[in-house]
Each structure stands twice: as structure tokens, then as C-alpha cells.
Amino acid sequence: MDQERGRLRVINIAHRGARSLAPENTLVAAAKAQEVGADLWETDIGVSADGQLILFHDDSLARTTDAQKRFPDRAPWYFTAFTLAELRTLDAGSWFVNADPFGEIAAGQVSLAEQEAYHGEPIPSLREALIFTRERDYRVNVELKQLPAPLQSFPLVERVLTLIDELGLTDQIVISSFVHEWLRELHARRPQIKIQALIGYSEQEPLDWGKLEFKSYNARSTLIDERQIRAVSQQGIAVNLFVVNEESQMRRFSAAGAAGLITDYPQRLAALLHEGVKR
Ligand code: G3P
Ligand code: MG
């Protein structure tokens, strides 16, 4: 019936939280994403110098924190060179208000109260992020990032599983990674935890679906077309796409059968899906 009415159905996944509306990979961004209608929030895992799991995307702290000002002699400010205690003193929110990276502040989409509240927002630990998610009716897509050379032997899968077990949130977490070996290990150890294989690390190379061994793939949207989405989906495999920000692309990929869209604009996708409901 939904099909007959032309309703689009797709899982709304907020890339690094609602990063067009709030500082990425913080709990305020995760909360904002849920407020505007995201089903899940996506985030990236990093490891501090003392082996603690945190949320962070870039290798360097420079773009999204005040590390340069606070620790001027620690260039290039790789987060892996800072202890959790040091990281926790950083302001991961003010840069967003100053830079307005998506122009949403200028467009009037971020209230003055919100802008004020973003100042001083900390880098979350993974533990905090999982507790935050557990306490809401919410889900998180945790991306396990490839670790830099000094951390090659860090037991990332082990540490993430220990935390998930301790906090008991199997149903509210999905784990994705470009490192498919980690996903195989995760699946072998905890088959009940949902996993998503990221593909399309390089924008220059075609998507490598491997032997389609996973039930769910997160593919780079610029490397896929409707035919591929349909072909893979018809085999019972979920195709999620990153990063889809334009409404026309949201419509196109949803209509082609994408299971989920990872977007910097969960508010835009939510409005589009809501419009479908009303039609
Ligand atoms: O999960 C999709 C996307 O997050 C992968 O790219 O660099 O934003 O983590 P990145
Ligand atoms: Mg990511």
C-alpha cells in the first residue's frame, strides 16, 4: 500500500550526528539528530594515547577542537598522542559555531541558545556514547576506523565487545568498518550484533562487493547507480549509502531500494519521508 502511494521508506542515519546542525561526533549532535528524526546516529571510534576509546573522525584534533590553542607545541595534534584526560579538557563545540561548516547557522537553523550551549562541548568517550544511546529509544552506528601505525596491535574488536557486553546494548548498536576482517571476527564472536561492511574507501576505484558475504553494505553513493542497488538488494542484502545530502539523491536512492541513507542532513531526509506519509 505504501508503494502504491509512492511513499519512500529508508532508514535515516545521521552522519557523525546531525553534523550540519551541531558539532560532529558529540553527544549534542547525536541528540540533535534524534530530535530532527534520525533513526540512528553514525560515529567514528578513535583510541587515545592511553588506550581509551573515544569518538573522533579526523587523525588530527586541529579542525574540530581548540587543541592548537591549548597545546601549541603538540603539532600535528594527532588524537592518538593525547591521553583521555587531556582530550577531555578540549572544546569540541566552539569551532562549529565559529566555522558554521554547513551554513545552517547563517540560514537560521541553529538557535542562539543552541549555539551558546555548543561552546565547551567535550569529545565523548565510547562508553558515554553507548550509555547515552541506551538511555534513549535510539540506535548508533559505530564505525571502527583503521588505526594508525603505532596502534596496529591494539585489540579494538575485543575492547568494543567488552564494552557492549558490559553495557548490554546489542539491539541498539550496529558496527561498520572498511576493515572487513574485524567484521568477520565480530560476527564469529557475537553473531547477534548487526554489522555493515563499508565499501568505496577510494573515490577513484569501483565498488568492490567481494563475494557478497555480508548481509549489509554501506557503499559510497557516488560510486553506485540504481541498477546496482536493485541487483544487490534483490539478493536479500541491505544497501546503505554514504553520504547523501541532496534531496534529489535521497529520493532517487530511496526509490531504487536503498535500505538506509547516511546523511549530514537528517532533518532534510526526515522531512522528505514525513511528506511521503502525508501524501
Ligand atoms: O559510515 C560512512 C562514513 O562515515 C564513512 O566515512 O570518513 O565520514 O567516516 P567517514
Ligand atoms: Mg564514519
PDB file of C-alpha atoms and ligand atoms in Angstrom:
ATOM      1  CA  MET A   1       0.000   0.000   0.000  1.00  0.00           C
ATOM      2  CA  ASP A   2       2.854   2.330   0.834  1.00  0.00           C
ATOM      3  CA  GLN A   3       4.349   1.554  -2.561  1.00  0.00           C
ATOM      4  CA  GLU A   4       1.070   2.433  -4.266  1.00  0.00           C
ATOM      5  CA  ARG A   5       1.036   5.805  -2.601  1.00  0.00           C
ATOM      6  CA  GLY A   6       4.627   6.353  -3.641  1.00  0.00           C
ATOM      7  CA  ARG A   7       5.851   6.547  -0.070  1.00  0.00           C
ATOM      8  CA  LEU A   8       9.592   6.374   0.385  1.00  0.00           C
ATOM      9  CA  ARG A   9      10.940   4.160   3.121  1.00  0.00           C
ATOM     10  CA  VAL A  10      14.536   4.366   4.185  1.00  0.00           C
ATOM     11  CA  ILE A  11      16.457   4.319   7.450  1.00  0.00           C
ATOM     12  CA  ASN A  12      17.629   7.813   8.376  1.00  0.00           C
ATOM     13  CA  ILE A  13      21.232   7.629   9.629  1.00  0.00           C
ATOM     14  CA  ALA A  14      22.808  10.865  10.877  1.00  0.00           C
ATOM     15  CA  HIS A  15      26.443  11.092   9.755  1.00  0.00           C
ATOM     16  CA  ARG A  16      28.582  11.933  12.841  1.00  0.00           C
ATOM     17  CA  GLY A  17      25.323  13.035  14.484  1.00  0.00           C
ATOM     18  CA  ALA A  18      23.419  15.908  12.888  1.00  0.00           C
ATOM     19  CA  ARG A  19      26.689  17.465  11.775  1.00  0.00           C
ATOM     20  CA  SER A  20      25.069  20.224   9.725  1.00  0.00           C
ATOM     21  CA  LEU A  21      23.302  21.448  12.871  1.00  0.00           C
ATOM     22  CA  ALA A  22      25.746  20.663  15.691  1.00  0.00           C
ATOM     23  CA  PRO A  23      29.433  19.850  16.252  1.00  0.00           C
ATOM     24  CA  GLU A  24      30.139  16.424  14.734  1.00  0.00           C
ATOM     25  CA  ASN A  25      30.738  13.343  16.854  1.00  0.00           C
ATOM     26  CA  THR A  26      29.486  14.918  20.070  1.00  0.00           C
ATOM     27  CA  LEU A  27      26.517  13.964  22.207  1.00  0.00           C
ATOM     28  CA  VAL A  28      24.727  17.224  21.388  1.00  0.00           C
ATOM     29  CA  ALA A  29      24.964  16.299  17.701  1.00  0.00           C
ATOM     30  CA  ALA A  30      23.605  12.836  18.475  1.00  0.00           C
ATOM     31  CA  ALA A  31      20.743  14.331  20.491  1.00  0.00           C
ATOM     32  CA  LYS A  32      20.015  16.855  17.747  1.00  0.00           C
ATOM     33  CA  ALA A  33      19.885  14.078  15.161  1.00  0.00           C
ATOM     34  CA  GLN A  34      17.297  12.217  17.187  1.00  0.00           C
ATOM     35  CA  GLU A  35      15.311  15.414  17.728  1.00  0.00           C
ATOM     36  CA  VAL A  36      15.071  16.048  13.971  1.00  0.00           C
ATOM     37  CA  GLY A  37      14.055  12.477  13.171  1.00  0.00           C
ATOM     38  CA  ALA A  38      17.132  10.297  12.619  1.00  0.00           C
ATOM     39  CA  ASP A  39      16.665   6.587  13.333  1.00  0.00           C
ATOM     40  CA  LEU A  40      20.379   6.093  14.069  1.00  0.00           C
ATOM     41  CA  TRP A  41      23.422   8.233  14.516  1.00  0.00           C
ATOM     42  CA  GLU A  42      26.713   7.291  12.940  1.00  0.00           C
ATOM     43  CA  THR A  43      30.001   7.933  14.703  1.00  0.00           C
ATOM     44  CA  ASP A  44      33.704   7.121  14.410  1.00  0.00           C
ATOM     45  CA  ILE A  45      35.887   5.426  17.003  1.00  0.00           C
ATOM     46  CA  GLY A  46      39.377   6.544  17.883  1.00  0.00           C
ATOM     47  CA  VAL A  47      41.872   5.406  20.520  1.00  0.00           C
ATOM     48  CA  SER A  48      43.638   7.796  22.911  1.00  0.00           C
ATOM     49  CA  ALA A  49      47.336   7.619  23.854  1.00  0.00           C
ATOM     50  CA  ASP A  50      46.382   5.673  26.988  1.00  0.00           C
ATOM     51  CA  GLY A  51      44.214   3.190  25.100  1.00  0.00           C
ATOM     52  CA  GLN A  52      40.759   4.639  25.791  1.00  0.00           C
ATOM     53  CA  LEU A  53      38.007   4.563  23.169  1.00  0.00           C
ATOM     54  CA  ILE A  54      36.681   7.947  22.087  1.00  0.00           C
ATOM     55  CA  LEU A  55      34.536   9.412  19.318  1.00  0.00           C
ATOM     56  CA  PHE A  56      36.596  11.223  16.728  1.00  0.00           C
ATOM     57  CA  HIS A  57      36.857  11.408  12.963  1.00  0.00           C
ATOM     58  CA  ASP A  58      39.995  13.179  11.716  1.00  0.00           C
ATOM     59  CA  ASP A  59      43.514  11.991  12.541  1.00  0.00           C
ATOM     60  CA  SER A  60      44.238  15.460  13.938  1.00  0.00           C
ATOM     61  CA  LEU A  61      42.378  17.385  16.614  1.00  0.00           C
ATOM     62  CA  ALA A  62      43.047  20.666  14.785  1.00  0.00           C
ATOM     63  CA  ARG A  63      39.858  21.107  12.761  1.00  0.00           C
ATOM     64  CA  THR A  64      37.225  20.292  15.355  1.00  0.00           C
ATOM     65  CA  THR A  65      38.761  21.227  18.716  1.00  0.00           C
ATOM     66  CA  ASP A  66      40.788  24.010  20.317  1.00  0.00           C
ATOM     67  CA  ALA A  67      43.860  21.739  20.636  1.00  0.00           C
ATOM     68  CA  GLN A  68      46.111  24.114  18.656  1.00  0.00           C
ATOM     69  CA  LYS A  69      45.414  26.912  21.103  1.00  0.00           C
ATOM     70  CA  ARG A  70      45.537  24.747  24.202  1.00  0.00           C
ATOM     71  CA  PHE A  71      48.589  22.664  23.241  1.00  0.00           C
ATOM     72  CA  PRO A  72      50.553  24.844  20.769  1.00  0.00           C
ATOM     73  CA  ASP A  73      53.674  22.669  20.934  1.00  0.00           C
ATOM     74  CA  ARG A  74      51.917  19.389  20.116  1.00  0.00           C
ATOM     75  CA  ALA A  75      51.571  19.729  16.316  1.00  0.00           C
ATOM     76  CA  PRO A  76      50.200  17.967  14.283  1.00  0.00           C
ATOM     77  CA  TRP A  77      47.797  17.237  17.170  1.00  0.00           C
ATOM     78  CA  TYR A  78      47.071  13.610  16.345  1.00  0.00           C
ATOM     79  CA  PHE A  79      44.445  12.476  18.838  1.00  0.00           C
ATOM     80  CA  THR A  80      46.402   9.276  19.366  1.00  0.00           C
ATOM     81  CA  ALA A  81      49.141  11.369  21.040  1.00  0.00           C
ATOM     82  CA  PHE A  82      46.779  12.710  23.732  1.00  0.00           C
ATOM     83  CA  THR A  83      45.562  10.929  26.840  1.00  0.00           C
ATOM     84  CA  LEU A  84      41.865  10.699  27.570  1.00  0.00           C
ATOM     85  CA  ALA A  85      42.316  13.175  30.428  1.00  0.00           C
ATOM     86  CA  GLU A  86      43.892  15.676  28.006  1.00  0.00           C
ATOM     87  CA  LEU A  87      41.265  15.082  25.350  1.00  0.00           C
ATOM     88  CA  ARG A  88      38.530  15.662  27.895  1.00  0.00           C
ATOM     89  CA  THR A  89      39.785  19.192  28.551  1.00  0.00           C
ATOM     90  CA  LEU A  90      39.307  20.198  24.909  1.00  0.00           C
ATOM     91  CA  ASP A  91      36.429  22.222  23.496  1.00  0.00           C
ATOM     92  CA  ALA A  92      34.966  20.248  20.583  1.00  0.00           C
ATOM     93  CA  GLY A  93      31.992  22.563  20.116  1.00  0.00           C
ATOM     94  CA  SER A  94      33.079  26.182  19.622  1.00  0.00           C
ATOM     95  CA  TRP A  95      34.689  25.552  16.221  1.00  0.00           C
ATOM     96  CA  PHE A  96      31.241  24.670  14.865  1.00  0.00           C
ATOM     97  CA  VAL A  97      29.748  27.990  15.922  1.00  0.00           C
ATOM     98  CA  ASN A  98      32.749  29.881  14.516  1.00  0.00           C
ATOM     99  CA  ALA A  99      33.049  27.975  11.229  1.00  0.00           C
ATOM    100  CA  ASP A 100      29.361  27.198  10.521  1.00  0.00           C
ATOM    101  CA  PRO A 101      30.630  24.416   8.235  1.00  0.00           C
ATOM    102  CA  PHE A 102      27.296  23.748   6.511  1.00  0.00           C
ATOM    103  CA  GLY A 103      25.929  27.314   6.587  1.00  0.00           C
ATOM    104  CA  GLU A 104      22.992  26.251   8.747  1.00  0.00           C
ATOM    105  CA  ILE A 105      23.712  28.882  11.387  1.00  0.00           C
ATOM    106  CA  ALA A 106      23.646  31.597   8.719  1.00  0.00           C
ATOM    107  CA  ALA A 107      20.428  30.056   7.422  1.00  0.00           C
ATOM    108  CA  GLY A 108      18.833  30.479  10.847  1.00  0.00           C
ATOM    109  CA  GLN A 109      18.563  26.757  11.555  1.00  0.00           C
ATOM    110  CA  VAL A 110      20.589  26.795  14.781  1.00  0.00           C
ATOM    111  CA  SER A 111      19.091  28.858  17.607  1.00  0.00           C
ATOM    112  CA  LEU A 112      21.177  31.262  19.679  1.00  0.00           C
ATOM    113  CA  ALA A 113      20.559  29.088  22.731  1.00  0.00           C
ATOM    114  CA  GLU A 114      21.929  26.059  20.866  1.00  0.00           C
ATOM    115  CA  GLN A 115      24.968  27.988  19.648  1.00  0.00           C
ATOM    116  CA  GLU A 116      25.616  29.111  23.200  1.00  0.00           C
ATOM    117  CA  ALA A 117      25.263  25.572  24.502  1.00  0.00           C
ATOM    118  CA  TYR A 118      27.743  24.143  21.970  1.00  0.00           C
ATOM    119  CA  HIS A 119      30.672  26.038  23.486  1.00  0.00           C
ATOM    120  CA  GLY A 120      32.808  23.708  25.572  1.00  0.00           C
ATOM    121  CA  GLU A 121      31.120  20.530  24.323  1.00  0.00           C
ATOM    122  CA  PRO A 122      33.554  17.678  25.081  1.00  0.00           C
ATOM    123  CA  ILE A 123      34.845  14.789  22.984  1.00  0.00           C
ATOM    124  CA  PRO A 124      32.757  11.835  24.208  1.00  0.00           C
ATOM    125  CA  SER A 125      34.175   8.511  25.274  1.00  0.00           C
ATOM    126  CA  LEU A 126      32.638   5.498  23.540  1.00  0.00           C
ATOM    127  CA  ARG A 127      31.304   4.415  26.933  1.00  0.00           C
ATOM    128  CA  GLU A 128      29.420   7.700  27.324  1.00  0.00           C
ATOM    129  CA  ALA A 129      28.099   7.459  23.788  1.00  0.00           C
ATOM    130  CA  LEU A 130      26.774   3.944  24.313  1.00  0.00           C
ATOM    131  CA  ILE A 131      25.169   4.816  27.647  1.00  0.00           C
ATOM    132  CA  PHE A 132      23.621   7.905  26.031  1.00  0.00           C
ATOM    133  CA  THR A 133      22.176   5.713  23.259  1.00  0.00           C
ATOM    134  CA  ARG A 134      20.973   3.032  25.652  1.00  0.00           C
ATOM    135  CA  GLU A 135      19.102   5.549  27.762  1.00  0.00           C
ATOM    136  CA  ARG A 136      17.100   6.800  24.804  1.00  0.00           C
ATOM    137  CA  ASP A 137      14.978   4.887  22.352  1.00  0.00           C
ATOM    138  CA  TYR A 138      17.813   5.268  19.882  1.00  0.00           C
ATOM    139  CA  ARG A 139      20.423   3.350  17.902  1.00  0.00           C
ATOM    140  CA  VAL A 140      24.026   4.011  16.992  1.00  0.00           C
ATOM    141  CA  ASN A 141      26.153   3.004  14.012  1.00  0.00           C
ATOM    142  CA  VAL A 142      29.691   2.741  15.338  1.00  0.00           C
ATOM    143  CA  GLU A 143      32.364   2.856  12.647  1.00  0.00           C
ATOM    144  CA  LEU A 144      35.604   1.131  13.570  1.00  0.00           C
ATOM    145  CA  LYS A 145      38.283   3.205  11.870  1.00  0.00           C
ATOM    146  CA  GLN A 146      41.562   1.798  10.677  1.00  0.00           C
ATOM    147  CA  LEU A 147      44.124   2.588  13.372  1.00  0.00           C
ATOM    148  CA  PRO A 148      47.398   4.435  12.726  1.00  0.00           C
ATOM    149  CA  ALA A 149      50.689   2.525  12.675  1.00  0.00           C
ATOM    150  CA  PRO A 150      51.582   2.823  16.409  1.00  0.00           C
ATOM    151  CA  LEU A 151      48.258   1.167  17.265  1.00  0.00           C
ATOM    152  CA  GLN A 152      48.373  -1.707  14.789  1.00  0.00           C
ATOM    153  CA  SER A 153      48.225  -4.325  17.559  1.00  0.00           C
ATOM    154  CA  PHE A 154      45.546  -2.554  19.622  1.00  0.00           C
ATOM    155  CA  PRO A 155      42.733  -5.058  20.355  1.00  0.00           C
ATOM    156  CA  LEU A 156      39.950  -2.806  19.080  1.00  0.00           C
ATOM    157  CA  VAL A 157      37.343  -5.507  18.463  1.00  0.00           C
ATOM    158  CA  GLU A 158      37.994  -7.048  21.864  1.00  0.00           C
ATOM    159  CA  ARG A 159      37.670  -3.701  23.619  1.00  0.00           C
ATOM    160  CA  VAL A 160      34.473  -2.738  21.809  1.00  0.00           C
ATOM    161  CA  LEU A 161      32.884  -6.116  22.552  1.00  0.00           C
ATOM    162  CA  THR A 162      33.821  -5.887  26.226  1.00  0.00           C
ATOM    163  CA  LEU A 163      32.055  -2.544  26.451  1.00  0.00           C
ATOM    164  CA  ILE A 164      28.977  -3.744  24.566  1.00  0.00           C
ATOM    165  CA  ASP A 165      28.742  -6.794  26.835  1.00  0.00           C
ATOM    166  CA  GLU A 166      29.180  -4.711  29.958  1.00  0.00           C
ATOM    167  CA  LEU A 167      26.524  -2.205  28.924  1.00  0.00           C
ATOM    168  CA  GLY A 168      24.242  -4.819  27.356  1.00  0.00           C
ATOM    169  CA  LEU A 169      23.038  -2.932  24.299  1.00  0.00           C
ATOM    170  CA  THR A 170      23.168  -5.475  21.478  1.00  0.00           C
ATOM    171  CA  ASP A 171      19.948  -4.329  19.756  1.00  0.00           C
ATOM    172  CA  GLN A 172      20.845  -0.657  19.746  1.00  0.00           C
ATOM    173  CA  ILE A 173      24.219  -0.913  18.069  1.00  0.00           C
ATOM    174  CA  VAL A 174      25.334  -1.567  14.508  1.00  0.00           C
ATOM    175  CA  ILE A 175      29.026  -1.858  13.744  1.00  0.00           C
ATOM    176  CA  SER A 176      30.517  -0.828  10.415  1.00  0.00           C
ATOM    177  CA  SER A 177      34.053  -0.818   9.095  1.00  0.00           C
ATOM    178  CA  PHE A 178      36.161  -0.714   5.972  1.00  0.00           C
ATOM    179  CA  VAL A 179      38.287  -3.357   7.738  1.00  0.00           C
ATOM    180  CA  HIS A 180      36.233  -6.415   6.863  1.00  0.00           C
ATOM    181  CA  GLU A 181      38.487  -8.718   8.836  1.00  0.00           C
ATOM    182  CA  TRP A 182      37.282  -7.013  12.016  1.00  0.00           C
ATOM    183  CA  LEU A 183      33.666  -7.572  10.940  1.00  0.00           C
ATOM    184  CA  ARG A 184      34.339 -11.275  10.378  1.00  0.00           C
ATOM    185  CA  GLU A 185      35.853 -11.507  13.858  1.00  0.00           C
ATOM    186  CA  LEU A 186      32.922  -9.624  15.368  1.00  0.00           C
ATOM    187  CA  HIS A 187      30.389 -11.830  13.620  1.00  0.00           C
ATOM    188  CA  ALA A 188      32.161 -15.006  14.661  1.00  0.00           C
ATOM    189  CA  ARG A 189      32.241 -13.879  18.295  1.00  0.00           C
ATOM    190  CA  ARG A 190      28.848 -12.152  18.583  1.00  0.00           C
ATOM    191  CA  PRO A 191      26.597 -13.192  15.660  1.00  0.00           C
ATOM    192  CA  GLN A 192      23.685 -11.325  17.246  1.00  0.00           C
ATOM    193  CA  ILE A 193      25.336  -7.929  16.699  1.00  0.00           C
ATOM    194  CA  LYS A 194      24.453  -6.314  13.362  1.00  0.00           C
ATOM    195  CA  ILE A 195      27.377  -5.457  11.111  1.00  0.00           C
ATOM    196  CA  GLN A 196      27.710  -3.381   7.949  1.00  0.00           C
ATOM    197  CA  ALA A 197      30.621  -3.666   5.534  1.00  0.00           C
ATOM    198  CA  LEU A 198      31.812  -0.275   4.324  1.00  0.00           C
ATOM    199  CA  ILE A 199      32.909  -0.216   0.685  1.00  0.00           C
ATOM    200  CA  GLY A 200      34.206   2.596  -1.512  1.00  0.00           C
ATOM    201  CA  TYR A 201      37.078   3.902   0.599  1.00  0.00           C
ATOM    202  CA  SER A 202      38.685   5.350  -2.516  1.00  0.00           C
ATOM    203  CA  GLU A 203      36.509   7.649  -4.595  1.00  0.00           C
ATOM    204  CA  GLN A 204      38.557   6.693  -7.646  1.00  0.00           C
ATOM    205  CA  GLU A 205      38.001   2.939  -7.636  1.00  0.00           C
ATOM    206  CA  PRO A 206      34.832   0.993  -8.419  1.00  0.00           C
ATOM    207  CA  LEU A 207      32.965  -0.575  -5.507  1.00  0.00           C
ATOM    208  CA  ASP A 208      34.308  -3.976  -4.505  1.00  0.00           C
ATOM    209  CA  TRP A 209      31.429  -6.100  -3.198  1.00  0.00           C
ATOM    210  CA  GLY A 210      33.753  -9.037  -2.628  1.00  0.00           C
ATOM    211  CA  LYS A 211      31.793 -12.274  -2.509  1.00  0.00           C
ATOM    212  CA  LEU A 212      28.739 -10.506  -1.054  1.00  0.00           C
ATOM    213  CA  GLU A 213      29.458 -12.339   2.197  1.00  0.00           C
ATOM    214  CA  PHE A 214      27.820  -9.688   4.407  1.00  0.00           C
ATOM    215  CA  LYS A 215      24.087  -9.108   4.862  1.00  0.00           C
ATOM    216  CA  SER A 216      24.510  -5.352   4.850  1.00  0.00           C
ATOM    217  CA  TYR A 217      26.834  -2.956   2.991  1.00  0.00           C
ATOM    218  CA  ASN A 218      27.435   0.761   3.425  1.00  0.00           C
ATOM    219  CA  ALA A 219      28.561   1.926  -0.009  1.00  0.00           C
ATOM    220  CA  ARG A 220      29.890   5.268  -1.215  1.00  0.00           C
ATOM    221  CA  SER A 221      26.939   6.823  -3.006  1.00  0.00           C
ATOM    222  CA  THR A 222      28.986   8.476  -5.746  1.00  0.00           C
ATOM    223  CA  LEU A 223      30.119   5.043  -6.950  1.00  0.00           C
ATOM    224  CA  ILE A 224      26.715   3.389  -7.273  1.00  0.00           C
ATOM    225  CA  ASP A 225      23.668   3.580  -9.504  1.00  0.00           C
ATOM    226  CA  GLU A 226      20.073   2.388  -9.254  1.00  0.00           C
ATOM    227  CA  ARG A 227      20.783  -0.792 -11.210  1.00  0.00           C
ATOM    228  CA  GLN A 228      23.474  -1.878  -8.751  1.00  0.00           C
ATOM    229  CA  ILE A 229      21.296  -1.043  -5.751  1.00  0.00           C
ATOM    230  CA  ARG A 230      18.468  -3.145  -7.172  1.00  0.00           C
ATOM    231  CA  ALA A 231      20.730  -6.047  -8.152  1.00  0.00           C
ATOM    232  CA  VAL A 232      22.289  -6.329  -4.705  1.00  0.00           C
ATOM    233  CA  SER A 233      19.052  -5.683  -2.810  1.00  0.00           C
ATOM    234  CA  GLN A 234      17.277  -8.402  -4.786  1.00  0.00           C
ATOM    235  CA  GLN A 235      19.704 -10.889  -3.260  1.00  0.00           C
ATOM    236  CA  GLY A 236      18.359 -10.008   0.172  1.00  0.00           C
ATOM    237  CA  ILE A 237      21.283  -7.751   1.026  1.00  0.00           C
ATOM    238  CA  ALA A 238      20.719  -4.331   2.594  1.00  0.00           C
ATOM    239  CA  VAL A 239      22.405  -1.447   0.773  1.00  0.00           C
ATOM    240  CA  ASN A 240      23.022   1.711   2.790  1.00  0.00           C
ATOM    241  CA  LEU A 241      24.660   4.707   1.152  1.00  0.00           C
ATOM    242  CA  PHE A 242      27.007   7.428   2.374  1.00  0.00           C
ATOM    243  CA  VAL A 243      26.964  10.431   2.298  1.00  0.00           C
ATOM    244  CA  VAL A 244      23.671  11.514   0.728  1.00  0.00           C
ATOM    245  CA  ASN A 245      22.800  15.165   1.301  1.00  0.00           C
ATOM    246  CA  GLU A 246      20.809  16.358  -1.707  1.00  0.00           C
ATOM    247  CA  GLU A 247      17.059  15.843  -1.661  1.00  0.00           C
ATOM    248  CA  SER A 248      17.035  14.679  -5.281  1.00  0.00           C
ATOM    249  CA  GLN A 249      19.590  11.991  -4.436  1.00  0.00           C
ATOM    250  CA  MET A 250      17.658  10.990  -1.322  1.00  0.00           C
ATOM    251  CA  ARG A 251      14.567  10.474  -3.473  1.00  0.00           C
ATOM    252  CA  ARG A 252      16.484   8.659  -6.203  1.00  0.00           C
ATOM    253  CA  PHE A 253      18.298   6.223  -3.930  1.00  0.00           C
ATOM    254  CA  SER A 254      15.271   5.570  -1.730  1.00  0.00           C
ATOM    255  CA  ALA A 255      13.122   4.809  -4.752  1.00  0.00           C
ATOM    256  CA  ALA A 256      15.797   2.418  -6.020  1.00  0.00           C
ATOM    257  CA  GLY A 257      15.541   0.410  -2.804  1.00  0.00           C
ATOM    258  CA  ALA A 258      18.408   1.636  -0.627  1.00  0.00           C
ATOM    259  CA  ALA A 259      17.820   0.357   2.907  1.00  0.00           C
ATOM    260  CA  GLY A 260      19.392   3.360   4.635  1.00  0.00           C
ATOM    261  CA  LEU A 261      20.949   6.722   3.885  1.00  0.00           C
ATOM    262  CA  ILE A 262      23.800   8.197   5.891  1.00  0.00           C
ATOM    263  CA  THR A 263      23.388  11.951   5.721  1.00  0.00           C
ATOM    264  CA  ASP A 264      24.672  15.211   7.153  1.00  0.00           C
ATOM    265  CA  TYR A 265      21.078  16.454   6.890  1.00  0.00           C
ATOM    266  CA  PRO A 266      18.869  14.029   8.849  1.00  0.00           C
ATOM    267  CA  GLN A 267      16.377  16.914   9.150  1.00  0.00           C
ATOM    268  CA  ARG A 268      16.060  17.049   5.353  1.00  0.00           C
ATOM    269  CA  LEU A 269      15.620  13.295   4.993  1.00  0.00           C
ATOM    270  CA  ALA A 270      13.095  13.202   7.843  1.00  0.00           C
ATOM    271  CA  ALA A 271      11.047  15.948   6.166  1.00  0.00           C
ATOM    272  CA  LEU A 272      11.089  14.065   2.880  1.00  0.00           C
ATOM    273  CA  LEU A 273       9.967  10.816   4.496  1.00  0.00           C
ATOM    274  CA  HIS A 274       7.290  12.620   6.503  1.00  0.00           C
ATOM    275  CA  GLU A 275       5.996  14.252   3.342  1.00  0.00           C
ATOM    276  CA  GLY A 276       5.583  10.749   1.925  1.00  0.00           C
ATOM    277  CA  VAL A 277       3.466   9.732   4.908  1.00  0.00           C
ATOM    278  CA  LYS A 278       1.118  12.661   4.452  1.00  0.00           C
ATOM    279  CA  ARG A 279       0.591  12.088   0.755  1.00  0.00           C
TER     280      ARG A 279
HETATM  281  O1  G3P B   1      29.889   5.430   7.574  1.00  0.00           O
HETATM  282  C1  G3P B   1      30.090   6.164   6.419  1.00  0.00           C
HETATM  283  C2  G3P B   1      31.072   7.262   6.601  1.00  0.00           C
HETATM  284  O2  G3P B   1      31.054   7.687   7.921  1.00  0.00           O
HETATM  285  C3  G3P B   1      32.444   6.883   6.198  1.00  0.00           C
HETATM  286  O3  G3P B   1      33.202   7.996   6.027  1.00  0.00           O
HETATM  287  O4  G3P B   1      35.050   9.418   6.711  1.00  0.00           O
HETATM  288  O5  G3P B   1      32.737  10.082   7.271  1.00  0.00           O
HETATM  289  O6  G3P B   1      33.792   8.205   8.467  1.00  0.00           O
HETATM  290  P1  G3P B   1      33.712   8.966   7.186  1.00  0.00           P
HETATM  291 MG    MG B   2      32.248   7.375   9.748  1.00  0.00          MG
END
